Amino acid sequence: MAGEEEYYGSTDLVDEDIFEGLPRDVQQQVLKKISKYDPDPSRRSAIPNSFTITGLDGVVYSIPTKNLAGDKTPSPKPIAVPKSRKKHPAPKLSPKRTRGYIKKNAKDSSGQTQIDFPSRKKIQWSPLHLLVEEKCSNDFTNKLLSILRAAGHSDLPKTRKTLVGTPKEKIVTRIVEPGEYFHFGIQKSLSSFSENSILVELESIDLNIGVDGIPLFGGSVQLWPILASFAGQMSISPFLVGIYSGPKHPKSVDKYFEQFVEEINHLYTQGGVYVTTRNILKPFKINLFICDSPAKAFVTNVKGHSAKAGCPKCEQTGHKMKAMVYSNQSGRLRTDFSFRQRVDSTHHHSQHPQGIERCPKIGMYLT
């Protein structure tokens, strides 16, 4: 570009990786400053700890120098910054993409943001933040790690799995037609809480269990999670007990709740559940189930609310008109005893205990 003065010189005073990552206008200013010092390291005057340069983008760059006084290493190869026919403004560095480089609230006397370049050791872990925040694919991440390792960062891992710490445990699912189910477990989840968790202060572990279906991808996949929350403890996040995935909802409620029922019965038998990493035994109870009408019919394995014998509260038969209608007079209320004894057999899909009904401690109806 006419009238633009180009500087050529050695970059032995600054880290080569840092130099190559600078905007072109900043590189020119760095070379200009370097040209003021004697090319022979043994005859150099005092060198500052860093160069402070303001780029065209208004950002102040604090570039550390290397003290090579008396260094016996061979003279570095001079680097020339090529001319460009058209002057392009230097790209602005956003705080999101330079995390770890921009000091928080660090501004010079003119109010401009100041950037400090990290050492090579800190650069090793900067890809982790970008890969997680930008949701990079496995293939892209592995290729990037391969390039960085070839550039000298040999202590970086080879794969994304190692970089982000992907668990090596193999997840074994159980077939529940027409999909599959994985059980995380109540005991395993509660014992993973930290030793100073609020669970230590609770007199007993009372859980509310939530079950519902979640359609995904336009309904081609359905998730049926089993969630547990702490009764009366809104400050503690719910946790996942188990989850089913398949093209449709589980065919068998008995198979769906099989591991859940086994664990609940075991916890009641042993007299409680062990919580936190200190394995403190606490009394345990299932407080209630939280479901909408279709999920409640599935969980209890009874007719839906639109069936003739579908009323979940009382033993009353509906009549089909434009919709299923019931009398305005209530029938006999359903109870845990009448439910288990199949007093109203038309209300049930099976005449034998199914799913959570195989837990004697769980009341099927509270009325």
mmCIF file of C-alpha atoms in Angstrom:
data_model
loop_
_atom_site.group_PDB
_atom_site.id
_atom_site.type_symbol
_atom_site.label_atom_id
_atom_site.label_comp_id
_atom_site.label_asym_id
_atom_site.label_seq_id
_atom_site.Cartn_x
_atom_site.Cartn_y
_atom_site.Cartn_z
ATOM 1 C CA MET A 1 0.000 0.000 0.000
ATOM 2 C CA ALA A 2 1.484 3.348 -1.057
ATOM 3 C CA GLY A 3 2.875 5.409 1.791
ATOM 4 C CA GLU A 4 2.726 2.518 4.265
ATOM 5 C CA GLU A 5 6.043 1.835 5.964
ATOM 6 C CA GLU A 6 6.908 -1.842 6.355
ATOM 7 C CA TYR A 7 9.214 -3.122 9.105
ATOM 8 C CA TYR A 8 11.239 -6.318 8.926
ATOM 9 C CA GLY A 9 13.061 -7.852 11.800
ATOM 10 C CA SER A 10 13.558 -10.752 14.181
ATOM 11 C CA THR A 11 10.825 -11.910 16.541
ATOM 12 C CA ASP A 12 13.216 -13.420 19.094
ATOM 13 C CA LEU A 13 11.982 -10.978 21.759
ATOM 14 C CA VAL A 14 8.399 -12.299 21.745
ATOM 15 C CA ASP A 15 6.833 -15.735 21.640
ATOM 16 C CA GLU A 16 6.438 -16.792 18.007
ATOM 17 C CA ASP A 17 2.985 -18.324 18.603
ATOM 18 C CA ILE A 18 1.747 -15.074 20.148
ATOM 19 C CA PHE A 19 3.255 -13.020 17.314
ATOM 20 C CA GLU A 20 1.523 -15.060 14.618
ATOM 21 C CA GLY A 21 -1.845 -14.637 16.345
ATOM 22 C CA LEU A 22 -1.660 -10.824 16.347
ATOM 23 C CA PRO A 23 -3.444 -8.559 13.835
ATOM 24 C CA ARG A 24 -1.188 -7.385 11.031
ATOM 25 C CA ASP A 25 -1.091 -3.766 12.215
ATOM 26 C CA VAL A 26 0.013 -4.897 15.686
ATOM 27 C CA GLN A 27 2.684 -7.153 14.170
ATOM 28 C CA GLN A 28 4.109 -4.117 12.360
ATOM 29 C CA GLN A 29 4.287 -2.142 15.614
ATOM 30 C CA VAL A 30 5.982 -5.077 17.368
ATOM 31 C CA LEU A 31 8.640 -5.284 14.648
ATOM 32 C CA LYS A 32 9.119 -1.531 14.854
ATOM 33 C CA LYS A 33 9.827 -1.749 18.575
ATOM 34 C CA ILE A 34 12.120 -4.765 18.138
ATOM 35 C CA SER A 35 14.160 -2.945 15.466
ATOM 36 C CA LYS A 36 15.262 -0.414 18.116
ATOM 37 C CA TYR A 37 17.301 -3.073 19.944
ATOM 38 C CA ASP A 38 20.722 -4.378 18.944
ATOM 39 C CA PRO A 39 20.468 -7.612 16.916
ATOM 40 C CA ASP A 40 23.253 -9.096 19.036
ATOM 41 C CA PRO A 41 21.661 -10.343 22.309
ATOM 42 C CA SER A 42 24.913 -9.914 24.242
ATOM 43 C CA ARG A 43 24.995 -6.151 23.483
ATOM 44 C CA ARG A 44 21.333 -5.378 24.113
ATOM 45 C CA SER A 45 20.313 -2.718 26.592
ATOM 46 C CA ALA A 46 17.655 -3.356 29.238
ATOM 47 C CA ILE A 47 14.563 -4.913 27.663
ATOM 48 C CA PRO A 48 11.106 -4.130 29.082
ATOM 49 C CA ASN A 49 8.993 -6.987 30.434
ATOM 50 C CA SER A 50 6.323 -6.341 27.828
ATOM 51 C CA PHE A 51 5.360 -4.190 24.863
ATOM 52 C CA THR A 52 2.094 -2.241 25.158
ATOM 53 C CA ILE A 53 0.566 -1.597 21.739
ATOM 54 C CA THR A 54 -2.790 -0.184 20.696
ATOM 55 C CA GLY A 55 -4.266 -1.819 17.600
ATOM 56 C CA LEU A 56 -6.519 -0.305 14.967
ATOM 57 C CA ASP A 57 -9.443 -1.993 16.690
ATOM 58 C CA GLY A 58 -8.837 0.151 19.792
ATOM 59 C CA VAL A 59 -7.730 -2.816 21.908
ATOM 60 C CA VAL A 60 -4.556 -2.451 23.975
ATOM 61 C CA TYR A 61 -2.301 -5.503 23.646
ATOM 62 C CA SER A 62 0.149 -6.284 26.466
ATOM 63 C CA ILE A 63 2.720 -8.555 24.787
ATOM 64 C CA PRO A 64 5.302 -10.207 27.074
ATOM 65 C CA THR A 65 8.957 -10.217 25.998
ATOM 66 C CA LYS A 66 11.676 -12.805 26.458
ATOM 67 C CA ASN A 67 14.886 -11.786 28.252
ATOM 68 C CA LEU A 68 17.609 -13.280 26.071
ATOM 69 C CA ALA A 69 20.549 -11.343 27.427
ATOM 70 C CA GLY A 70 23.578 -13.588 27.245
ATOM 71 C CA ASP A 71 21.622 -16.355 25.484
ATOM 72 C CA LYS A 72 23.854 -18.653 23.459
ATOM 73 C CA THR A 73 21.075 -19.873 21.168
ATOM 74 C CA PRO A 74 21.578 -19.248 17.428
ATOM 75 C CA SER A 75 20.148 -16.095 15.900
ATOM 76 C CA PRO A 76 16.472 -16.548 15.011
ATOM 77 C CA LYS A 77 15.312 -16.468 11.439
ATOM 78 C CA PRO A 78 14.023 -12.998 10.449
ATOM 79 C CA ILE A 79 10.323 -12.850 9.695
ATOM 80 C CA ALA A 80 8.885 -10.387 7.180
ATOM 81 C CA VAL A 81 5.262 -9.362 7.286
ATOM 82 C CA PRO A 82 4.024 -9.371 3.666
ATOM 83 C CA LYS A 83 2.425 -6.307 2.179
ATOM 84 C CA SER A 84 -1.277 -6.335 1.492
ATOM 85 C CA ARG A 85 -2.768 -4.477 -1.438
ATOM 86 C CA LYS A 86 -5.779 -3.410 0.558
ATOM 87 C CA LYS A 87 -5.715 -2.363 4.172
ATOM 88 C CA HIS A 88 -8.258 -4.335 6.163
ATOM 89 C CA PRO A 89 -9.302 -3.299 9.662
ATOM 90 C CA ALA A 90 -8.133 -5.678 12.344
ATOM 91 C CA PRO A 91 -10.886 -8.009 13.570
ATOM 92 C CA LYS A 92 -12.422 -7.153 16.922
ATOM 93 C CA LEU A 93 -11.921 -9.697 19.643
ATOM 94 C CA SER A 94 -15.111 -10.418 21.540
ATOM 95 C CA PRO A 95 -14.824 -11.306 25.239
ATOM 96 C CA LYS A 96 -16.697 -14.589 24.604
ATOM 97 C CA ARG A 97 -14.119 -15.822 22.123
ATOM 98 C CA THR A 98 -11.093 -14.625 24.080
ATOM 99 C CA ARG A 99 -11.982 -15.985 27.496
ATOM 100 C CA GLY A 100 -8.795 -16.307 29.491
ATOM 101 C CA TYR A 101 -7.102 -13.587 27.405
ATOM 102 C CA ILE A 102 -8.986 -10.437 28.444
ATOM 103 C CA LYS A 103 -8.598 -9.398 32.043
ATOM 104 C CA LYS A 104 -11.949 -8.787 33.716
ATOM 105 C CA ASN A 105 -12.522 -5.043 34.174
ATOM 106 C CA ALA A 106 -8.908 -4.436 33.059
ATOM 107 C CA LYS A 107 -8.701 -1.077 31.263
ATOM 108 C CA ASP A 108 -5.890 1.378 30.755
ATOM 109 C CA SER A 109 -5.990 5.102 31.528
ATOM 110 C CA SER A 110 -7.848 5.843 28.271
ATOM 111 C CA GLY A 111 -10.629 3.387 29.120
ATOM 112 C CA GLN A 112 -9.576 0.822 26.504
ATOM 113 C CA THR A 113 -9.740 -2.906 27.159
ATOM 114 C CA GLN A 114 -6.360 -4.489 27.842
ATOM 115 C CA ILE A 115 -5.485 -7.987 26.671
ATOM 116 C CA ASP A 116 -2.863 -10.193 28.307
ATOM 117 C CA PHE A 117 -1.662 -13.203 26.357
ATOM 118 C CA PRO A 118 -1.444 -16.352 28.466
ATOM 119 C CA SER A 119 1.563 -18.587 28.681
ATOM 120 C CA ARG A 120 1.814 -21.749 26.569
ATOM 121 C CA LYS A 121 0.686 -23.775 29.587
ATOM 122 C CA LYS A 122 -2.624 -21.867 29.825
ATOM 123 C CA ILE A 123 -3.218 -22.111 26.088
ATOM 124 C CA GLN A 124 -3.408 -25.886 26.463
ATOM 125 C CA TRP A 125 -6.791 -25.687 28.190
ATOM 126 C CA SER A 126 -8.382 -22.843 26.216
ATOM 127 C CA PRO A 127 -9.782 -25.284 23.586
ATOM 128 C CA LEU A 128 -11.869 -26.964 26.277
ATOM 129 C CA HIS A 129 -13.914 -23.798 26.909
ATOM 130 C CA LEU A 130 -14.497 -23.190 23.200
ATOM 131 C CA LEU A 131 -15.397 -26.791 22.389
ATOM 132 C CA VAL A 132 -17.978 -26.981 25.159
ATOM 133 C CA GLU A 133 -19.476 -23.517 24.607
ATOM 134 C CA GLU A 134 -19.656 -23.828 20.805
ATOM 135 C CA LYS A 135 -20.915 -27.451 20.959
ATOM 136 C CA CYS A 136 -18.317 -28.687 18.475
ATOM 137 C CA SER A 137 -18.729 -32.159 16.985
ATOM 138 C CA ASN A 138 -16.486 -35.085 17.896
ATOM 139 C CA ASP A 139 -14.855 -35.161 14.440
ATOM 140 C CA PHE A 140 -14.055 -31.442 14.499
ATOM 141 C CA THR A 141 -12.686 -31.638 18.040
ATOM 142 C CA ASN A 142 -10.440 -34.601 17.245
ATOM 143 C CA LYS A 143 -9.075 -32.849 14.143
ATOM 144 C CA LEU A 144 -8.401 -29.658 16.114
ATOM 145 C CA LEU A 145 -6.590 -31.586 18.841
ATOM 146 C CA SER A 146 -4.491 -33.331 16.192
ATOM 147 C CA ILE A 147 -3.461 -29.944 14.720
ATOM 148 C CA LEU A 148 -2.614 -28.503 18.147
ATOM 149 C CA ARG A 149 -0.542 -31.552 19.083
ATOM 150 C CA ALA A 150 1.360 -31.301 15.792
ATOM 151 C CA ALA A 151 2.012 -27.606 16.560
ATOM 152 C CA GLY A 152 3.807 -28.486 19.797
ATOM 153 C CA HIS A 153 1.077 -28.973 22.392
ATOM 154 C CA SER A 154 1.970 -32.626 22.847
ATOM 155 C CA ASP A 155 0.448 -32.864 26.319
ATOM 156 C CA LEU A 156 -3.062 -32.215 24.987
ATOM 157 C CA PRO A 157 -5.194 -35.368 24.715
ATOM 158 C CA LYS A 158 -5.797 -36.992 21.356
ATOM 159 C CA THR A 159 -9.580 -37.258 21.572
ATOM 160 C CA ARG A 160 -12.565 -35.229 22.768
ATOM 161 C CA LYS A 161 -13.542 -38.002 25.188
ATOM 162 C CA THR A 162 -10.338 -37.517 27.175
ATOM 163 C CA LEU A 163 -10.505 -33.720 26.938
ATOM 164 C CA VAL A 164 -14.001 -33.351 28.409
ATOM 165 C CA GLY A 165 -13.709 -36.355 30.726
ATOM 166 C CA THR A 166 -16.389 -38.591 29.207
ATOM 167 C CA PRO A 167 -17.151 -41.454 31.641
ATOM 168 C CA LYS A 168 -15.772 -44.792 30.509
ATOM 169 C CA GLU A 169 -18.556 -46.807 32.092
ATOM 170 C CA LYS A 170 -20.611 -48.700 29.542
ATOM 171 C CA ILE A 171 -24.322 -48.003 29.844
ATOM 172 C CA VAL A 172 -26.287 -51.253 29.804
ATOM 173 C CA THR A 173 -29.964 -50.806 28.997
ATOM 174 C CA ARG A 174 -32.782 -53.292 29.523
ATOM 175 C CA ILE A 175 -35.238 -54.223 26.792
ATOM 176 C CA VAL A 176 -38.746 -52.977 27.522
ATOM 177 C CA GLU A 177 -40.906 -53.460 24.445
ATOM 178 C CA PRO A 178 -40.997 -51.639 22.113
ATOM 179 C CA GLY A 179 -37.937 -49.705 23.349
ATOM 180 C CA GLU A 180 -35.311 -49.822 26.086
ATOM 181 C CA TYR A 181 -34.969 -48.672 29.691
ATOM 182 C CA PHE A 182 -32.087 -47.551 31.904
ATOM 183 C CA HIS A 183 -32.324 -47.398 35.698
ATOM 184 C CA PHE A 184 -30.168 -44.806 37.463
ATOM 185 C CA GLY A 185 -31.379 -45.813 40.913
ATOM 186 C CA ILE A 186 -32.601 -43.929 43.963
ATOM 187 C CA GLN A 187 -29.879 -45.255 46.271
ATOM 188 C CA LYS A 188 -27.077 -44.508 43.813
ATOM 189 C CA SER A 189 -28.343 -40.964 43.201
ATOM 190 C CA LEU A 190 -28.782 -40.100 46.902
ATOM 191 C CA SER A 191 -25.393 -41.508 47.893
ATOM 192 C CA SER A 192 -23.685 -39.226 45.359
ATOM 193 C CA PHE A 193 -24.697 -36.045 47.247
ATOM 194 C CA SER A 194 -21.817 -34.261 48.995
ATOM 195 C CA GLU A 195 -21.205 -34.904 52.695
ATOM 196 C CA ASN A 196 -22.281 -31.364 53.623
ATOM 197 C CA SER A 197 -25.524 -31.596 51.644
ATOM 198 C CA ILE A 198 -28.842 -30.482 53.121
ATOM 199 C CA LEU A 199 -29.875 -34.157 53.083
ATOM 200 C CA VAL A 200 -27.888 -34.605 56.293
ATOM 201 C CA GLU A 201 -30.268 -32.246 58.101
ATOM 202 C CA LEU A 202 -33.467 -33.991 56.924
ATOM 203 C CA GLU A 203 -35.159 -36.325 59.400
ATOM 204 C CA SER A 204 -36.395 -38.579 56.611
ATOM 205 C CA ILE A 205 -36.252 -38.834 52.834
ATOM 206 C CA ASP A 206 -39.772 -38.309 51.492
ATOM 207 C CA LEU A 207 -39.908 -38.473 47.705
ATOM 208 C CA ASN A 208 -42.514 -37.383 45.186
ATOM 209 C CA ILE A 209 -42.355 -39.477 42.020
ATOM 210 C CA GLY A 210 -43.241 -37.947 38.659
ATOM 211 C CA VAL A 211 -43.991 -39.994 35.539
ATOM 212 C CA ASP A 212 -45.016 -38.644 32.140
ATOM 213 C CA GLY A 213 -44.447 -39.180 28.429
ATOM 214 C CA ILE A 214 -42.438 -36.769 26.288
ATOM 215 C CA PRO A 215 -42.782 -36.984 22.462
ATOM 216 C CA LEU A 216 -39.652 -36.135 20.472
ATOM 217 C CA PHE A 217 -38.931 -35.614 16.766
ATOM 218 C CA GLY A 218 -42.573 -35.169 15.848
ATOM 219 C CA GLY A 219 -43.659 -38.104 17.980
ATOM 220 C CA SER A 220 -41.388 -40.711 16.342
ATOM 221 C CA VAL A 221 -39.594 -41.175 19.684
ATOM 222 C CA GLN A 222 -41.123 -41.138 23.143
ATOM 223 C CA LEU A 223 -39.326 -40.662 26.439
ATOM 224 C CA TRP A 224 -40.906 -41.832 29.691
ATOM 225 C CA PRO A 225 -38.701 -40.625 32.574
ATOM 226 C CA ILE A 226 -39.191 -41.457 36.251
ATOM 227 C CA LEU A 227 -38.274 -38.356 38.266
ATOM 228 C CA ALA A 228 -37.930 -37.952 42.017
ATOM 229 C CA SER A 229 -38.227 -34.707 43.971
ATOM 230 C CA PHE A 230 -37.977 -34.057 47.705
ATOM 231 C CA ALA A 231 -41.338 -33.386 49.377
ATOM 232 C CA GLY A 232 -41.349 -29.913 50.901
ATOM 233 C CA GLN A 233 -37.770 -29.176 49.813
ATOM 234 C CA MET A 234 -37.963 -26.834 46.831
ATOM 235 C CA SER A 235 -34.297 -25.862 47.130
ATOM 236 C CA ILE A 236 -33.112 -29.378 46.166
ATOM 237 C CA SER A 237 -33.229 -30.199 42.475
ATOM 238 C CA PRO A 238 -35.141 -33.303 41.317
ATOM 239 C CA PHE A 239 -33.117 -36.242 40.048
ATOM 240 C CA LEU A 240 -33.631 -38.934 37.440
ATOM 241 C CA VAL A 241 -34.470 -42.421 38.711
ATOM 242 C CA GLY A 242 -34.964 -44.144 35.361
ATOM 243 C CA ILE A 243 -35.829 -43.442 31.746
ATOM 244 C CA TYR A 244 -37.478 -45.308 28.871
ATOM 245 C CA SER A 245 -36.982 -44.514 25.173
ATOM 246 C CA GLY A 246 -38.842 -46.052 22.273
ATOM 247 C CA PRO A 247 -41.083 -45.429 19.250
ATOM 248 C CA LYS A 248 -44.191 -45.761 21.455
ATOM 249 C CA HIS A 249 -44.993 -45.825 25.152
ATOM 250 C CA PRO A 250 -44.020 -49.023 27.033
ATOM 251 C CA LYS A 251 -46.360 -51.924 26.337
ATOM 252 C CA SER A 252 -45.998 -53.437 29.793
ATOM 253 C CA VAL A 253 -46.226 -51.269 32.901
ATOM 254 C CA ASP A 254 -44.870 -54.241 34.855
ATOM 255 C CA LYS A 255 -41.664 -54.368 32.770
ATOM 256 C CA TYR A 256 -41.325 -50.591 32.857
ATOM 257 C CA PHE A 257 -41.434 -50.417 36.679
ATOM 258 C CA GLU A 258 -39.615 -53.721 37.306
ATOM 259 C CA GLN A 259 -36.307 -52.303 38.612
ATOM 260 C CA PHE A 260 -38.036 -49.367 40.293
ATOM 261 C CA VAL A 261 -40.340 -51.717 42.252
ATOM 262 C CA GLU A 262 -37.452 -53.997 43.240
ATOM 263 C CA GLU A 263 -35.443 -51.059 44.592
ATOM 264 C CA ILE A 264 -38.395 -49.519 46.474
ATOM 265 C CA ASN A 265 -39.192 -52.830 48.184
ATOM 266 C CA HIS A 266 -35.512 -53.277 49.071
ATOM 267 C CA LEU A 267 -35.286 -49.779 50.621
ATOM 268 C CA TYR A 268 -38.401 -50.374 52.721
ATOM 269 C CA THR A 269 -37.003 -53.757 53.831
ATOM 270 C CA GLN A 270 -33.618 -52.370 54.921
ATOM 271 C CA GLY A 271 -35.328 -49.592 56.866
ATOM 272 C CA GLY A 272 -34.228 -46.591 54.872
ATOM 273 C CA VAL A 273 -31.822 -45.221 52.313
ATOM 274 C CA TYR A 274 -28.142 -44.249 52.605
ATOM 275 C CA VAL A 275 -27.528 -40.601 51.701
ATOM 276 C CA THR A 276 -24.431 -38.531 50.860
ATOM 277 C CA THR A 277 -20.897 -39.835 50.468
ATOM 278 C CA ARG A 278 -20.853 -40.523 54.244
ATOM 279 C CA ASN A 279 -23.566 -43.212 53.778
ATOM 280 C CA ILE A 280 -25.910 -41.922 56.490
ATOM 281 C CA LEU A 281 -29.009 -44.102 56.868
ATOM 282 C CA LYS A 282 -32.243 -42.087 56.735
ATOM 283 C CA PRO A 283 -35.880 -43.259 56.957
ATOM 284 C CA PHE A 284 -37.424 -43.480 53.501
ATOM 285 C CA LYS A 285 -40.933 -43.046 52.095
ATOM 286 C CA ILE A 286 -42.660 -42.560 48.752
ATOM 287 C CA ASN A 287 -44.917 -39.611 49.446
ATOM 288 C CA LEU A 288 -47.017 -39.479 46.267
ATOM 289 C CA PHE A 289 -47.026 -39.846 42.476
ATOM 290 C CA ILE A 290 -47.425 -36.831 40.196
ATOM 291 C CA CYS A 291 -49.045 -37.658 36.843
ATOM 292 C CA ASP A 292 -51.582 -36.243 34.407
ATOM 293 C CA SER A 293 -54.683 -38.336 33.589
ATOM 294 C CA PRO A 294 -53.192 -40.474 30.768
ATOM 295 C CA ALA A 295 -49.976 -41.077 32.743
ATOM 296 C CA LYS A 296 -51.940 -41.967 35.885
ATOM 297 C CA ALA A 297 -53.986 -44.535 33.934
ATOM 298 C CA PHE A 298 -50.731 -46.038 32.611
ATOM 299 C CA VAL A 299 -48.968 -46.070 35.998
ATOM 300 C CA THR A 300 -51.917 -47.735 37.779
ATOM 301 C CA ASN A 301 -52.698 -49.951 34.747
ATOM 302 C CA VAL A 302 -56.401 -49.023 34.611
ATOM 303 C CA LYS A 303 -58.847 -47.794 31.975
ATOM 304 C CA GLY A 304 -58.405 -44.230 30.772
ATOM 305 C CA HIS A 305 -60.587 -41.330 31.840
ATOM 306 C CA SER A 306 -62.632 -41.566 28.610
ATOM 307 C CA ALA A 307 -63.663 -45.234 29.201
ATOM 308 C CA LYS A 308 -66.992 -46.333 30.653
ATOM 309 C CA ALA A 309 -65.351 -47.463 33.885
ATOM 310 C CA GLY A 310 -62.640 -44.836 33.698
ATOM 311 C CA CYS A 311 -63.549 -42.584 36.619
ATOM 312 C CA PRO A 312 -60.439 -42.603 38.840
ATOM 313 C CA LYS A 313 -62.328 -41.479 41.972
ATOM 314 C CA CYS A 314 -65.481 -43.567 42.207
ATOM 315 C CA GLU A 315 -67.075 -46.772 40.913
ATOM 316 C CA GLN A 316 -69.434 -45.248 38.367
ATOM 317 C CA THR A 317 -70.222 -46.302 34.790
ATOM 318 C CA GLY A 318 -70.274 -43.661 32.109
ATOM 319 C CA HIS A 319 -72.503 -43.414 29.037
ATOM 320 C CA LYS A 320 -71.319 -42.695 25.526
ATOM 321 C CA MET A 321 -73.023 -39.748 23.875
ATOM 322 C CA LYS A 322 -70.966 -37.283 21.839
ATOM 323 C CA ALA A 323 -68.470 -37.780 24.634
ATOM 324 C CA MET A 324 -68.304 -40.023 27.694
ATOM 325 C CA VAL A 325 -70.605 -38.584 30.360
ATOM 326 C CA TYR A 326 -71.151 -39.571 33.976
ATOM 327 C CA SER A 327 -74.015 -39.077 36.386
ATOM 328 C CA ASN A 328 -73.878 -36.028 38.607
ATOM 329 C CA GLN A 329 -74.221 -38.369 41.596
ATOM 330 C CA SER A 330 -71.006 -39.924 42.870
ATOM 331 C CA GLY A 331 -70.623 -43.675 43.069
ATOM 332 C CA ARG A 332 -68.825 -45.615 45.760
ATOM 333 C CA LEU A 333 -65.379 -44.101 46.328
ATOM 334 C CA ARG A 334 -62.364 -46.156 45.339
ATOM 335 C CA THR A 335 -59.923 -47.160 48.105
ATOM 336 C CA ASP A 336 -56.606 -48.948 48.258
ATOM 337 C CA PHE A 337 -58.418 -52.080 49.464
ATOM 338 C CA SER A 338 -61.085 -52.033 46.720
ATOM 339 C CA PHE A 339 -58.397 -51.381 44.104
ATOM 340 C CA ARG A 340 -56.212 -54.325 45.153
ATOM 341 C CA GLN A 341 -59.230 -56.637 45.566
ATOM 342 C CA ARG A 342 -60.537 -55.734 42.085
ATOM 343 C CA VAL A 343 -63.987 -54.870 43.415
ATOM 344 C CA ASP A 344 -64.649 -53.030 40.142
ATOM 345 C CA SER A 345 -62.944 -55.467 37.786
ATOM 346 C CA THR A 346 -63.965 -53.527 34.649
ATOM 347 C CA HIS A 347 -61.780 -50.624 35.809
ATOM 348 C CA HIS A 348 -58.572 -52.709 35.494
ATOM 349 C CA HIS A 349 -56.572 -53.960 32.527
ATOM 350 C CA SER A 350 -55.297 -56.943 34.528
ATOM 351 C CA GLN A 351 -56.767 -58.966 37.364
ATOM 352 C CA HIS A 352 -53.298 -59.430 38.876
ATOM 353 C CA PRO A 353 -50.972 -56.892 40.542
ATOM 354 C CA GLN A 354 -48.925 -54.940 38.020
ATOM 355 C CA GLY A 355 -46.195 -52.287 38.267
ATOM 356 C CA ILE A 356 -46.178 -50.184 41.432
ATOM 357 C CA GLU A 357 -49.075 -52.229 42.813
ATOM 358 C CA ARG A 358 -46.415 -54.815 43.708
ATOM 359 C CA CYS A 359 -45.137 -52.340 46.337
ATOM 360 C CA PRO A 360 -47.238 -53.060 49.468
ATOM 361 C CA LYS A 361 -46.157 -49.760 51.044
ATOM 362 C CA ILE A 362 -47.544 -47.667 48.197
ATOM 363 C CA GLY A 363 -51.230 -46.805 48.478
ATOM 364 C CA MET A 364 -53.010 -47.043 45.147
ATOM 365 C CA TYR A 365 -55.761 -44.679 46.289
ATOM 366 C CA LEU A 366 -55.815 -42.340 49.274
ATOM 367 C CA THR A 367 -59.594 -41.878 49.464
#
